[in-house]
Amino acid sequence: MSVPTIMFPVDQLVNIGLHAADNVHYQLSPEELVQDTLRLGEGVLNDTGALVIRTGEFTGRSPKDKFIVKDDLTTNTVHWNEFNIGIDEKYFFIIKKKITDHLAKCPEIWVRDAYACADSRYRLNIRIINEKPWINLFSYNMFLRPTEEELETFKPEWTIFSAPDLLLDPAECGTRQHNAAVISFRHKTILIAGTGYTGETKKGIFSVLNYILPQERNVLSMHCSANMGRDGETALFFGLSGTGKTTLSADPKRKLIGDDEHGWTDDNIFNFEGGCYAKCIGLTEEKEPEIYNAIRQGALLENTMFFDGTNRINFDDGSITENTRVSYPLDFISNAQEPSLGNIPTNVFFLTCDAYGVFPPLSKLTTEQAMYQFISGYTAKVAGTEAGVTEPKSTFSACFGAPFLPLHPGKYAEMLGEKLRKHNVKVWLVNTGWTGGPYGIGHRMKLSYTRAMITAVLEGKMETPKYETHPVFGMEMPLECPGVPSEVLNPRNTWPDSSAYDYKCKALANQFLANFEKYASGVSAEILAAAPKV
């Protein structure tokens, strides 16, 4: 989709504190942004024509450097914790002035108007002002794109300032170190300084929507992917990074609504975004053809490496980071749903990459068990992904997205529970992690088996098989599933030593119980009763 080149009324920049800008590039096309990046020597093209850049010092989000301005609007509404860190409003003004002064001195800046939320009832207009053409390309890819007619009357509700080359003075700016991402709900502004990681831009708006929609619009905001069958049957896929949200929702037999952020209203599901932001590590055409084939002209690759002497991506090379990424517009996927709307979901999948090999590859949850798992938000990191991690490490992230949730997790959980009951939605737990033992002993569940299990659910083939109850976690495990060997369906049976499985299972259950203590006072007795039995 090309965007017409439109002259930006520079005097509007004065209204937001940017007092000088000699060379403002407004609403450039992807082709122009790629050429600007190449001209500045900040990127190269790969063999398929995609732009390859490096984000610099930061190759992922920096959650300890994300702040929310603490004022009379947020003091009693934000759930202040290790992810929602308060900062005084005076520092917001200091940082904003430093960013606008920095941008005013830049030889060039790039400005883009875009919006979030595919359902026009909840549309959020956004203006992005930044010093890097490739961040502007990322914004083109990831946000929804106004038409030429819409641009003529466009009025931004939120503004994002991005200045990766500006290093802050922590003592002067009230920050932890030289980088920061600051959200002010009062001033409807996001400030990003000292980091070139593009994900800060998209997750900033996601955090904004997670604050606004549940409180003001009675819409459940969700960190999930979504797709839809030919008959309009919609499915949601919740999961933390690396569990398969993007991979499993990119099903060539179903329409992709979106891969990461959605809202659930009284009558539909809608995508917040206009693109996909997929992990690239280990990417192959055979396993993930839709994502692989989306890496073409207009796509933006981050922190990937080439095979020596070529411009061909080595997707197995994580020498810069394991968090290699690609962003591209949703319509790069051949089966994208346009517009990005779906019906009330029939099935919800909770994805976990259980590196302990404890969870079954597929199981059915009651609503109470679903709420317990949703609030827990469990997955496990494997050795090598972080310094000092030599064995699997449990990760619990409330609602499968704690770093982006300004409100108390109980708010999102309560809304989800109401919707599950009201619409009689089936909830399934899918382990995309290990079987036959923990990481280092067992092996990763085959993607083909996982796809077969999800397909069987979506085709209604898991209504008739018999189920058995997991003795500790209580979920219902099928005894058979089309396209999947029955011996892998009960994880205990896949371990060479069943007593070793029992030991590891109880150890994981105790981690669940310890993690849930922080939420116990705010949930119902029915949800507490869904805890694992040790």
Coordinates of N, CA, C and O in Angstrom, one line a residue, residues 67 78 110 147 220 229 239 241 261 350 420 440 465 487 508 514 532:
F67 N 8.5 4.1 32.2 CA 7.9 4.9 33.3 C 6.5 5.4 32.9 O 6.2 5.6 31.7
V78 N -3.5 3.3 38.2 CA -2.4 2.4 37.8 C -2.0 1.4 38.9 O -2.0 1.8 40.1
W110 N 11.4 12.6 10.7 CA 10.4 12.0 10.0 C 9.1 12.0 10.9 O 9.2 11.7 12.1
T147 N -6.3 6.7 5.1 CA -6.4 7.0 3.6 C -6.0 8.5 3.4 O -5.9 9.3 4.3
L220 N -12.2 -5.5 26.6 CA -11.1 -6.3 27.1 C -9.9 -6.2 26.1 O -10.0 -6.6 25.0
G229 N -11.9 -18.9 10.8 CA -12.2 -19.9 9.8 C -13.1 -19.4 8.7 O -13.7 -18.3 8.8
G239 N -0.2 -16.1 24.8 CA 1.1 -16.7 25.1 C 2.2 -15.7 25.2 O 2.1 -14.6 24.5
S241 N 6.2 -14.4 24.8 CA 7.1 -14.4 23.6 C 7.8 -15.8 23.5 O 8.3 -16.4 24.5
E261 N -2.0 -8.1 19.4 CA -2.8 -7.3 20.2 C -4.2 -7.1 19.7 O -4.4 -6.7 18.6
F350 N -4.4 -21.1 25.4 CA -3.3 -20.6 26.2 C -2.1 -21.4 25.8 O -2.0 -22.6 26.0
L420 N -16.0 -15.4 28.9 CA -15.9 -16.9 28.7 C -17.3 -17.5 29.1 O -17.8 -18.4 28.4
G440 N 17.1 -30.5 27.8 CA 18.4 -31.2 28.0 C 18.3 -32.7 28.1 O 19.2 -33.4 27.9
P465 N -13.6 -37.5 21.9 CA -12.7 -38.4 22.5 C -12.8 -38.4 24.1 O -13.3 -37.4 24.6
E487 N 0.5 -41.8 22.5 CA 1.5 -42.0 23.6 C 2.1 -40.6 24.0 O 2.6 -40.5 25.1
L508 N 7.0 -27.9 40.0 CA 6.4 -26.8 39.2 C 5.1 -26.4 39.8 O 4.8 -25.2 39.9
A514 N 3.3 -20.6 44.8 CA 4.1 -19.4 45.4 C 3.8 -18.2 44.6 O 3.7 -17.1 45.1
P532 N -3.2 -26.0 41.5 CA -2.7 -27.4 41.5 C -2.7 -28.0 42.9 O -2.6 -27.3 43.9

